């Protein structure tokens, strides 16, 4: 009988295809976890493997990892806050990955170490994420000065992963000069990234109809620069028209507390054109905001914001992780679906049950 090459059971006698000893060794390596002290030492030494392992612990929902995550973050915090944090978002098809790859390679050529934190949307049906950003940024992923970490957004609103803020701290402690955060997309509820970056860049394309159609007012208000990508070939004339329209639109918004006047620029990430100019725009912004103290003021406000957000997140986790709530929740949902209880009365019952369980 001919063996099926796709069936591993048919190939157990072939040591090149299946070797129990090698498999056991791989499993042991995966199960063995370095100590927290080793991870912290590795992060501070710039070891990518230690950084990746630590981020995995921080992103974990395993309660056994919470204390470890806090220890890592607390140890790294004194070495953080030395980078420039850049948020990048844009409409679908704007070429965010292509732009980040060109921009990251330019930063590397200047001797800058760059960490790229990309957020992939999580399916509400399968709860899975593709996490294919390293594939889309193949050349950049091979750059020794660059670290790319894809994460799933999960059920977090704001276009960022639940632990992006903590990941930034670890990357800064590992010695990265620039932290780039690529968000899921554009929308009124997808601007939380602004609360964790110094510079916010909105990527646009021309020739897709009304240039303001795909942008929400809230996103334009927080953008420090609007960059129109794919400015090449027959699209150059359309890009210039879009730049003029967006520049006029920006005049309708109130002045920024930073004292910065938002800039509209263009580039062709595919052809590596306009990247140097965009890097200079960001440099000018950082110099201005550091000179007028807005840079530090904004960082302090962001810390306060994430204090409240962390409290909300931990309360939410504790609520849904409560045994009594888990036992009552499905019954309550059915009562609401069958109009036997209002959502408000059901919510009140659940909250009262939660607090009574804490007594």
Tab-separated table of N, CA and C in Angstrom, residues 138-296:
chain	number	residue	atom	x	y	z
A	138	UNK	N	8.415	42.447	4.737
A	138	UNK	CA	9.428	41.391	4.699
A	138	UNK	C	10.845	41.941	4.833
A	139	UNK	N	11.172	42.984	4.070
A	139	UNK	CA	12.523	43.537	4.108
A	139	UNK	C	12.826	44.162	5.465
A	140	UNK	N	11.851	44.890	5.997
A	140	UNK	CA	12.063	45.563	7.282
A	140	UNK	C	12.218	44.547	8.405
A	141	UNK	N	11.499	43.432	8.315
A	141	UNK	CA	11.576	42.419	9.369
A	141	UNK	C	12.967	41.793	9.453
A	142	UNK	N	13.753	41.894	8.394
A	142	UNK	CA	15.108	41.348	8.378
A	142	UNK	C	16.152	42.364	8.821
A	143	UNK	N	15.733	43.611	9.016
A	143	UNK	CA	16.665	44.675	9.405
A	143	UNK	C	17.096	44.478	10.857
A	144	UNK	N	18.387	44.437	11.136
A	144	UNK	CA	18.855	44.201	12.517
A	144	UNK	C	18.514	45.322	13.487
A	145	UNK	N	18.192	46.514	12.968
A	145	UNK	CA	17.844	47.650	13.829
A	145	UNK	C	16.341	47.753	14.088
A	146	UNK	N	15.580	46.785	13.574
A	146	UNK	CA	14.121	46.889	13.642
A	146	UNK	C	13.514	45.638	14.280
A	147	UNK	N	12.513	45.880	15.101
A	147	UNK	CA	11.772	44.785	15.739
A	147	UNK	C	10.294	44.973	15.432
A	148	UNK	N	9.657	43.958	14.849
A	148	UNK	CA	8.235	44.030	14.501
A	148	UNK	C	7.469	43.056	15.384
A	149	UNK	N	6.473	43.579	16.073
A	149	UNK	CA	5.661	42.741	16.965
A	149	UNK	C	4.185	42.903	16.616
A	150	UNK	N	3.585	41.929	15.926
A	150	UNK	CA	2.144	41.990	15.659
A	150	UNK	C	1.357	41.505	16.861
A	151	UNK	N	0.226	42.148	17.137
A	151	UNK	CA	-0.656	41.742	18.223
A	151	UNK	C	-2.094	41.817	17.758
A	152	UNK	N	-2.937	41.029	18.388
A	152	UNK	CA	-4.361	41.031	18.052
A	152	UNK	C	-5.081	42.082	18.879
A	153	UNK	N	-6.037	42.772	18.268
A	153	UNK	CA	-6.771	43.819	18.974
A	153	UNK	C	-7.714	43.233	20.014
A	154	UNK	N	-8.129	41.976	19.808
A	154	UNK	CA	-9.074	41.360	20.746
A	154	UNK	C	-10.387	42.135	20.751
A	155	UNK	N	-10.944	42.310	21.947
A	155	UNK	CA	-12.206	43.046	22.044
A	155	UNK	C	-11.969	44.486	22.474
A	156	UNK	N	-10.721	44.969	22.285
A	156	UNK	CA	-10.373	46.315	22.728
A	156	UNK	C	-10.746	47.336	21.673
A	157	UNK	N	-11.525	48.339	22.054
A	157	UNK	CA	-11.798	49.448	21.157
A	157	UNK	C	-10.586	50.367	21.145
A	158	UNK	N	-10.505	51.197	20.109
A	158	UNK	CA	-9.426	52.161	20.072
A	158	UNK	C	-8.352	51.790	19.070
A	159	UNK	N	-8.507	50.660	18.391
A	159	UNK	CA	-7.537	50.313	17.361
A	159	UNK	C	-6.192	49.897	17.918
A	160	UNK	N	-6.121	49.586	19.198
A	160	UNK	CA	-4.868	49.151	19.792
A	160	UNK	C	-5.114	47.876	20.584
A	161	UNK	N	-4.072	47.100	20.764
A	161	UNK	CA	-4.195	45.892	21.566
A	161	UNK	C	-4.274	46.267	23.041
A	162	UNK	N	-4.776	45.323	23.834
A	162	UNK	CA	-5.024	45.594	25.249
A	162	UNK	C	-3.744	45.954	25.994
A	163	UNK	N	-2.612	45.406	25.586
A	163	UNK	CA	-1.366	45.608	26.320
A	163	UNK	C	-0.328	46.420	25.536
A	164	UNK	N	-0.768	47.193	24.566
A	164	UNK	CA	0.173	47.972	23.761
A	164	UNK	C	0.968	48.950	24.618
A	165	UNK	N	0.298	49.583	25.558
A	165	UNK	CA	0.955	50.563	26.421
A	165	UNK	C	2.132	49.932	27.171
A	166	UNK	N	1.919	48.749	27.751
A	166	UNK	CA	2.986	48.080	28.481
A	166	UNK	C	4.092	47.608	27.550
A	167	UNK	N	3.717	47.198	26.343
A	167	UNK	CA	4.706	46.755	25.366
A	167	UNK	C	5.653	47.884	25.001
A	168	UNK	N	5.127	49.096	24.908
A	168	UNK	CA	5.958	50.269	24.622
A	168	UNK	C	7.055	50.409	25.676
A	169	UNK	N	6.683	50.252	26.939
A	169	UNK	CA	7.648	50.392	28.041
A	169	UNK	C	8.784	49.382	27.891
A	170	UNK	N	8.434	48.138	27.561
A	170	UNK	CA	9.447	47.103	27.403
A	170	UNK	C	10.373	47.396	26.218
A	171	UNK	N	9.793	47.856	25.120
A	171	UNK	CA	10.609	48.171	23.939
A	171	UNK	C	11.560	49.334	24.216
A	172	UNK	N	11.100	50.314	24.969
A	172	UNK	CA	11.970	51.438	25.320
A	172	UNK	C	13.102	50.978	26.227
A	173	UNK	N	12.784	50.094	27.179
A	173	UNK	CA	13.817	49.567	28.077
A	173	UNK	C	14.845	48.739	27.313
A	174	UNK	N	14.410	48.155	26.199
A	174	UNK	CA	15.320	47.351	25.375
A	174	UNK	C	16.201	48.214	24.480
A	175	UNK	N	16.015	49.526	24.530
A	175	UNK	CA	16.905	50.430	23.818
A	175	UNK	C	16.430	50.932	22.472
A	176	UNK	N	15.128	50.791	22.178
A	176	UNK	CA	14.628	51.269	20.890
A	176	UNK	C	14.396	52.784	20.948
A	177	UNK	N	14.877	53.469	19.915
A	177	UNK	CA	14.794	54.933	19.851
A	177	UNK	C	13.432	55.414	19.373
A	178	UNK	N	12.837	54.653	18.455
A	178	UNK	CA	11.561	55.030	17.849
A	178	UNK	C	10.577	53.886	18.053
A	179	UNK	N	9.374	54.212	18.523
A	179	UNK	CA	8.306	53.229	18.646
A	179	UNK	C	7.188	53.630	17.695
A	180	UNK	N	6.897	52.784	16.718
A	180	UNK	CA	5.820	53.041	15.755
A	180	UNK	C	4.653	52.124	16.083
A	181	UNK	N	3.459	52.709	16.200
A	181	UNK	CA	2.264	51.920	16.454
A	181	UNK	C	1.328	52.064	15.263
A	182	UNK	N	1.069	50.972	14.581
A	182	UNK	CA	0.133	50.970	13.455
A	182	UNK	C	-1.221	50.488	13.962
A	183	UNK	N	-2.234	51.304	13.808
A	183	UNK	CA	-3.550	50.951	14.324
A	183	UNK	C	-4.356	50.146	13.309
A	184	UNK	N	-5.476	49.603	13.797
A	184	UNK	CA	-6.365	48.789	12.964
A	184	UNK	C	-6.899	49.591	11.784
A	185	UNK	N	-7.360	50.807	12.027
A	185	UNK	CA	-7.952	51.609	10.955
A	185	UNK	C	-8.398	52.953	11.470
A	186	UNK	N	-9.307	53.580	10.757
A	186	UNK	CA	-9.743	54.923	11.078
A	186	UNK	C	-11.186	54.927	11.531
A	187	UNK	N	-11.503	55.678	12.562
A	187	UNK	CA	-12.876	55.787	13.024
A	187	UNK	C	-12.955	56.566	14.311
A	188	UNK	N	-14.141	57.011	14.673
A	188	UNK	CA	-14.325	57.802	15.876
A	188	UNK	C	-13.888	57.027	17.115
A	189	UNK	N	-14.093	55.707	17.131
A	189	UNK	CA	-13.754	54.916	18.301
A	189	UNK	C	-12.364	54.305	18.220
A	190	UNK	N	-11.635	54.614	17.134
A	190	UNK	CA	-10.342	53.987	16.923
A	190	UNK	C	-9.212	55.009	16.983
A	191	UNK	N	-9.208	55.847	18.010
A	191	UNK	CA	-8.191	56.876	18.138
A	191	UNK	C	-7.506	56.829	19.495
A	192	UNK	N	-7.666	55.719	20.222
A	192	UNK	CA	-7.024	55.599	21.536
A	192	UNK	C	-5.512	55.633	21.429
A	193	UNK	N	-4.992	55.288	20.251
A	193	UNK	CA	-3.538	55.315	20.067
A	193	UNK	C	-2.982	56.713	20.321
A	194	UNK	N	-3.792	57.723	20.086
A	194	UNK	CA	-3.339	59.099	20.315
A	194	UNK	C	-2.952	59.320	21.765
A	195	UNK	N	-3.547	58.551	22.661
A	195	UNK	CA	-3.285	58.719	24.087
A	195	UNK	C	-2.003	58.018	24.537
A	196	UNK	N	-1.242	57.448	23.605
A	196	UNK	CA	0.004	56.798	23.993
A	196	UNK	C	1.168	57.149	23.074
A	197	UNK	N	0.974	58.117	22.179
A	197	UNK	CA	2.063	58.498	21.271
A	197	UNK	C	2.346	59.994	21.368
A	198	UNK	N	3.523	60.378	20.865
A	198	UNK	CA	3.911	61.789	20.849
A	198	UNK	C	3.472	62.473	19.566
A	199	UNK	N	3.507	61.711	18.469
A	199	UNK	CA	3.177	62.274	17.151
A	199	UNK	C	2.186	61.344	16.466
A	200	UNK	N	1.123	61.921	15.931
A	200	UNK	CA	0.075	61.118	15.300
A	200	UNK	C	-0.002	61.449	13.814
A	201	UNK	N	0.189	60.430	12.973
A	201	UNK	CA	0.235	60.614	11.523
A	201	UNK	C	-0.945	59.898	10.876
A	202	UNK	N	-1.670	60.627	10.062
A	202	UNK	CA	-2.803	60.071	9.320
A	202	UNK	C	-2.401	59.884	7.868
A	203	UNK	N	-2.478	58.645	7.398
A	203	UNK	CA	-2.101	58.323	6.029
A	203	UNK	C	-3.341	58.295	5.150
A	204	UNK	N	-3.257	58.980	4.009
A	204	UNK	CA	-4.379	59.091	3.091
A	204	UNK	C	-3.958	58.716	1.676
A	205	UNK	N	-4.923	58.558	0.802
A	205	UNK	CA	-4.655	58.376	-0.621
A	205	UNK	C	-5.544	59.326	-1.402
A	206	UNK	N	-5.081	59.691	-2.570
A	206	UNK	CA	-5.853	60.576	-3.445
A	206	UNK	C	-6.533	59.757	-4.531
A	207	UNK	N	-7.537	60.357	-5.140
A	207	UNK	CA	-8.196	59.708	-6.262
A	207	UNK	C	-9.186	58.647	-5.876
A	208	UNK	N	-9.623	58.659	-4.610
A	208	UNK	CA	-10.590	57.654	-4.164
A	208	UNK	C	-11.950	58.284	-3.920
A	209	UNK	N	-12.234	59.350	-4.616
A	209	UNK	CA	-13.489	60.067	-4.401
A	209	UNK	C	-13.263	61.263	-3.501
A	210	UNK	N	-14.277	61.649	-2.761
A	210	UNK	CA	-14.174	62.760	-1.835
A	210	UNK	C	-13.065	62.466	-0.829
A	211	UNK	N	-12.036	63.327	-0.773
A	211	UNK	CA	-10.882	63.058	0.070
A	211	UNK	C	-11.213	63.080	1.555
A	212	UNK	N	-12.322	63.689	1.909
A	212	UNK	CA	-12.706	63.742	3.320
A	212	UNK	C	-13.717	62.666	3.671
A	213	UNK	N	-14.156	61.907	2.683
A	213	UNK	CA	-15.246	60.967	2.904
A	213	UNK	C	-14.880	59.874	3.895
A	214	UNK	N	-13.653	59.350	3.756
A	214	UNK	CA	-13.268	58.223	4.594
A	214	UNK	C	-12.680	58.619	5.928
A	215	UNK	N	-12.711	59.909	6.275
A	215	UNK	CA	-12.075	60.361	7.501
A	215	UNK	C	-13.113	60.919	8.455
A	216	UNK	N	-13.029	60.551	9.701
A	216	UNK	CA	-13.899	61.105	10.718
A	216	UNK	C	-13.278	62.386	11.263
A	217	UNK	N	-14.124	63.320	11.637
A	217	UNK	CA	-13.642	64.596	12.148
A	217	UNK	C	-12.684	64.399	13.324
A	218	UNK	N	-12.999	63.468	14.204
A	218	UNK	CA	-12.165	63.260	15.379
A	218	UNK	C	-10.741	62.889	15.038
A	219	UNK	N	-10.530	62.147	13.944
A	219	UNK	CA	-9.196	61.731	13.558
A	219	UNK	C	-8.410	62.912	13.007
A	220	UNK	N	-9.042	63.758	12.192
A	220	UNK	CA	-8.354	64.932	11.657
A	220	UNK	C	-7.941	65.867	12.791
A	221	UNK	N	-8.783	65.994	13.794
A	221	UNK	CA	-8.498	66.895	14.902
A	221	UNK	C	-7.239	66.493	15.664
A	222	UNK	N	-6.960	65.228	15.760
A	222	UNK	CA	-5.805	64.800	16.539
A	222	UNK	C	-4.563	64.575	15.679
A	223	UNK	N	-4.694	64.632	14.350
A	223	UNK	CA	-3.549	64.387	13.465
A	223	UNK	C	-2.556	65.545	13.542
A	224	UNK	N	-1.280	65.205	13.686
A	224	UNK	CA	-0.219	66.214	13.651
A	224	UNK	C	0.310	66.377	12.234
A	225	UNK	N	0.072	65.373	11.418
A	225	UNK	CA	0.426	65.455	9.999
A	225	UNK	C	-0.487	64.523	9.221
A	226	UNK	N	-0.857	64.982	8.026
A	226	UNK	CA	-1.620	64.144	7.098
A	226	UNK	C	-0.724	63.905	5.889
A	227	UNK	N	-0.457	62.647	5.602
A	227	UNK	CA	0.431	62.298	4.499
A	227	UNK	C	-0.359	61.539	3.444
A	228	UNK	N	-0.297	62.028	2.219
A	228	UNK	CA	-0.988	61.378	1.105
A	228	UNK	C	0.002	60.461	0.413
A	229	UNK	N	-0.247	59.171	0.528
A	229	UNK	CA	0.656	58.171	-0.032
A	229	UNK	C	0.301	57.882	-1.492
A	230	UNK	N	1.146	57.113	-2.138
A	230	UNK	CA	0.961	56.688	-3.535
A	230	UNK	C	0.952	57.892	-4.478
A	231	UNK	N	1.800	58.877	-4.161
A	231	UNK	CA	1.937	60.048	-5.031
A	231	UNK	C	2.968	59.735	-6.111
A	232	UNK	N	2.529	59.023	-7.119
A	232	UNK	CA	3.427	58.643	-8.217
A	232	UNK	C	2.611	58.446	-9.485
A	233	UNK	N	3.296	58.486	-10.619
A	233	UNK	CA	2.642	58.270	-11.909
A	233	UNK	C	1.494	59.227	-12.174
A	234	UNK	N	0.371	58.668	-12.606
A	234	UNK	CA	-0.796	59.483	-12.944
A	234	UNK	C	-1.476	60.059	-11.708
A	235	UNK	N	-1.041	59.641	-10.534
A	235	UNK	CA	-1.697	60.065	-9.301
A	235	UNK	C	-1.121	61.350	-8.720
A	236	UNK	N	-0.059	61.874	-9.312
A	236	UNK	CA	0.603	63.060	-8.754
A	236	UNK	C	-0.321	64.271	-8.783
A	237	UNK	N	-1.004	64.485	-9.886
A	237	UNK	CA	-1.901	65.639	-9.990
A	237	UNK	C	-3.044	65.528	-8.975
A	238	UNK	N	-3.591	64.320	-8.831
A	238	UNK	CA	-4.668	64.110	-7.854
A	238	UNK	C	-4.159	64.337	-6.425
A	239	UNK	N	-2.903	63.986	-6.189
A	239	UNK	CA	-2.318	64.188	-4.862
A	239	UNK	C	-2.232	65.663	-4.525
A	240	UNK	N	-1.804	66.465	-5.476
A	240	UNK	CA	-1.689	67.908	-5.236
A	240	UNK	C	-3.055	68.522	-4.948
A	241	UNK	N	-4.072	68.064	-5.647
A	241	UNK	CA	-5.427	68.557	-5.401
A	241	UNK	C	-5.906	68.151	-4.014
A	242	UNK	N	-5.617	66.909	-3.639
A	242	UNK	CA	-6.015	66.420	-2.312
A	242	UNK	C	-5.292	67.186	-1.217
A	243	UNK	N	-4.024	67.500	-1.430
A	243	UNK	CA	-3.262	68.270	-0.443
A	243	UNK	C	-3.901	69.635	-0.222
A	244	UNK	N	-4.323	70.267	-1.319
A	244	UNK	CA	-4.947	71.589	-1.214
A	244	UNK	C	-6.268	71.504	-0.442
A	245	UNK	N	-7.066	70.475	-0.728
A	245	UNK	CA	-8.354	70.312	-0.043
A	245	UNK	C	-8.171	70.061	1.453
A	246	UNK	N	-7.224	69.196	1.782
A	246	UNK	CA	-6.988	68.868	3.187
A	246	UNK	C	-6.391	70.046	3.944
A	247	UNK	N	-5.534	70.796	3.288
A	247	UNK	CA	-4.944	71.980	3.919
A	247	UNK	C	-6.023	73.005	4.255
A	248	UNK	N	-6.974	73.164	3.345
A	248	UNK	CA	-8.084	74.098	3.615
A	248	UNK	C	-8.946	73.586	4.764
A	249	UNK	N	-9.156	72.265	4.803
A	249	UNK	CA	-9.995	71.679	5.857
A	249	UNK	C	-9.381	71.891	7.234
A	250	UNK	N	-8.065	71.835	7.327
A	250	UNK	CA	-7.388	71.981	8.609
A	250	UNK	C	-7.572	73.370	9.218
A	251	UNK	N	-7.833	74.369	8.367
A	251	UNK	CA	-8.024	75.740	8.860
A	251	UNK	C	-9.294	75.884	9.693
A	252	UNK	N	-10.218	74.928	9.565
A	252	UNK	CA	-11.479	75.018	10.298
A	252	UNK	C	-11.360	74.469	11.725
A	253	UNK	N	-10.225	73.874	12.036
A	253	UNK	CA	-10.054	73.291	13.357
A	253	UNK	C	-9.334	74.256	14.295
A	254	UNK	N	-9.647	74.192	15.581
A	254	UNK	CA	-9.006	75.101	16.537
A	254	UNK	C	-7.516	74.824	16.665
A	255	UNK	N	-6.739	75.826	17.094
A	255	UNK	CA	-5.290	75.635	17.265
A	255	UNK	C	-5.000	74.541	18.292
A	256	UNK	N	-3.903	73.846	18.103
A	256	UNK	CA	-3.518	72.782	19.025
A	256	UNK	C	-2.807	73.361	20.248
A	257	UNK	N	-2.994	72.709	21.390
A	257	UNK	CA	-2.339	73.145	22.620
A	257	UNK	C	-0.822	73.064	22.510
A	258	UNK	N	-0.349	72.225	21.612
A	258	UNK	CA	1.096	72.054	21.438
A	258	UNK	C	1.754	73.249	20.762
A	259	UNK	N	0.941	74.095	20.124
A	259	UNK	CA	1.506	75.200	19.348
A	259	UNK	C	1.924	74.782	17.953
A	260	UNK	N	1.717	73.525	17.636
A	260	UNK	CA	2.092	72.973	16.325
A	260	UNK	C	0.974	73.189	15.321
A	261	UNK	N	1.346	73.567	14.107
A	261	UNK	CA	0.385	73.694	13.015
A	261	UNK	C	0.471	72.429	12.159
A	262	UNK	N	-0.598	71.635	12.095
A	262	UNK	CA	-0.560	70.379	11.333
A	262	UNK	C	-0.119	70.585	9.890
A	263	UNK	N	0.631	69.620	9.395
A	263	UNK	CA	1.219	69.697	8.060
A	263	UNK	C	0.573	68.663	7.151
A	264	UNK	N	0.344	69.040	5.901
A	264	UNK	CA	-0.121	68.096	4.882
A	264	UNK	C	1.035	67.858	3.922
A	265	UNK	N	1.420	66.600	3.770
A	265	UNK	CA	2.549	66.260	2.911
A	265	UNK	C	2.151	65.091	2.014
A	266	UNK	N	3.078	64.663	1.176
A	266	UNK	CA	2.811	63.543	0.273
A	266	UNK	C	4.064	62.703	0.127
A	267	UNK	N	3.864	61.477	-0.325
A	267	UNK	CA	5.009	60.591	-0.531
A	267	UNK	C	4.614	59.449	-1.455
A	268	UNK	N	5.618	58.750	-1.911
A	268	UNK	CA	5.409	57.490	-2.621
A	268	UNK	C	6.265	56.472	-1.891
A	269	UNK	N	5.641	55.754	-0.961
A	269	UNK	CA	6.392	54.776	-0.170
A	269	UNK	C	6.981	53.689	-1.067
A	270	UNK	N	6.253	53.345	-2.117
A	270	UNK	CA	6.711	52.301	-3.037
A	270	UNK	C	8.011	52.710	-3.721
A	271	UNK	N	8.108	53.987	-4.067
A	271	UNK	CA	9.299	54.503	-4.738
A	271	UNK	C	10.280	55.177	-3.781
A	272	UNK	N	9.981	55.097	-2.492
A	272	UNK	CA	10.852	55.681	-1.468
A	272	UNK	C	11.055	57.184	-1.674
A	273	UNK	N	9.995	57.873	-2.046
A	273	UNK	CA	10.060	59.325	-2.266
A	273	UNK	C	9.256	60.050	-1.185
A	274	UNK	N	9.819	61.124	-0.651
A	274	UNK	CA	9.133	61.934	0.347
A	274	UNK	C	9.296	61.435	1.774
A	275	UNK	N	10.001	60.339	1.962
A	275	UNK	CA	10.162	59.757	3.303
A	275	UNK	C	11.052	60.640	4.176
A	276	UNK	N	12.128	61.138	3.601
A	276	UNK	CA	13.043	62.011	4.360
A	276	UNK	C	12.325	63.252	4.851
A	277	UNK	N	11.466	63.827	4.000
A	277	UNK	CA	10.724	65.033	4.378
A	277	UNK	C	9.766	64.759	5.546
A	278	UNK	N	9.152	63.601	5.544
A	278	UNK	CA	8.225	63.251	6.629
A	278	UNK	C	8.985	63.070	7.939
A	279	UNK	N	10.158	62.451	7.854
A	279	UNK	CA	10.975	62.293	9.053
A	279	UNK	C	11.383	63.654	9.612
A	280	UNK	N	11.631	64.603	8.747
A	280	UNK	CA	12.001	65.950	9.192
A	280	UNK	C	10.814	66.661	9.847
A	281	UNK	N	9.610	66.420	9.324
A	281	UNK	CA	8.405	66.998	9.937
A	281	UNK	C	8.264	66.518	11.382
A	282	UNK	N	8.469	65.222	11.578
A	282	UNK	CA	8.361	64.660	12.929
A	282	UNK	C	9.447	65.232	13.839
A	283	UNK	N	10.663	65.371	13.306
A	283	UNK	CA	11.763	65.946	14.086
A	283	UNK	C	11.441	67.376	14.504
A	284	UNK	N	10.883	68.161	13.569
A	284	UNK	CA	10.516	69.553	13.877
A	284	UNK	C	9.464	69.605	14.978
A	285	UNK	N	8.502	68.684	14.917
A	285	UNK	CA	7.441	68.644	15.928
A	285	UNK	C	8.022	68.333	17.308
A	286	UNK	N	8.888	67.331	17.378
A	286	UNK	CA	9.484	66.935	18.655
A	286	UNK	C	10.315	68.074	19.230
A	287	UNK	N	11.082	68.744	18.389
A	287	UNK	CA	11.899	69.871	18.861
A	287	UNK	C	11.026	70.994	19.405
A	288	UNK	N	9.925	71.305	18.713
A	288	UNK	CA	9.031	72.372	19.158
A	288	UNK	C	8.381	72.017	20.490
A	289	UNK	N	7.818	70.811	20.579
A	289	UNK	CA	7.076	70.440	21.789
A	289	UNK	C	7.990	70.235	22.996
A	290	UNK	N	9.244	69.882	22.762
A	290	UNK	CA	10.180	69.786	23.885
A	290	UNK	C	10.622	71.167	24.349
A	291	UNK	N	10.734	72.085	23.401
A	291	UNK	CA	11.169	73.434	23.766
A	291	UNK	C	10.097	74.211	24.525
A	292	UNK	N	8.809	73.929	24.241
A	292	UNK	CA	7.732	74.647	24.948
A	292	UNK	C	7.107	73.812	26.074
A	293	UNK	N	7.751	72.673	26.416
A	293	UNK	CA	7.367	71.812	27.541
A	293	UNK	C	6.084	71.013	27.299
A	294	UNK	N	5.490	71.125	26.122
A	294	UNK	CA	4.267	70.365	25.850
A	294	UNK	C	4.546	68.867	25.798
A	295	UNK	N	5.726	68.482	25.340
A	295	UNK	CA	6.085	67.068	25.209
A	295	UNK	C	5.933	66.359	26.548
A	296	UNK	N	6.538	66.912	27.602
A	296	UNK	CA	6.470	66.305	28.936
A	296	UNK	C	5.073	66.416	29.537
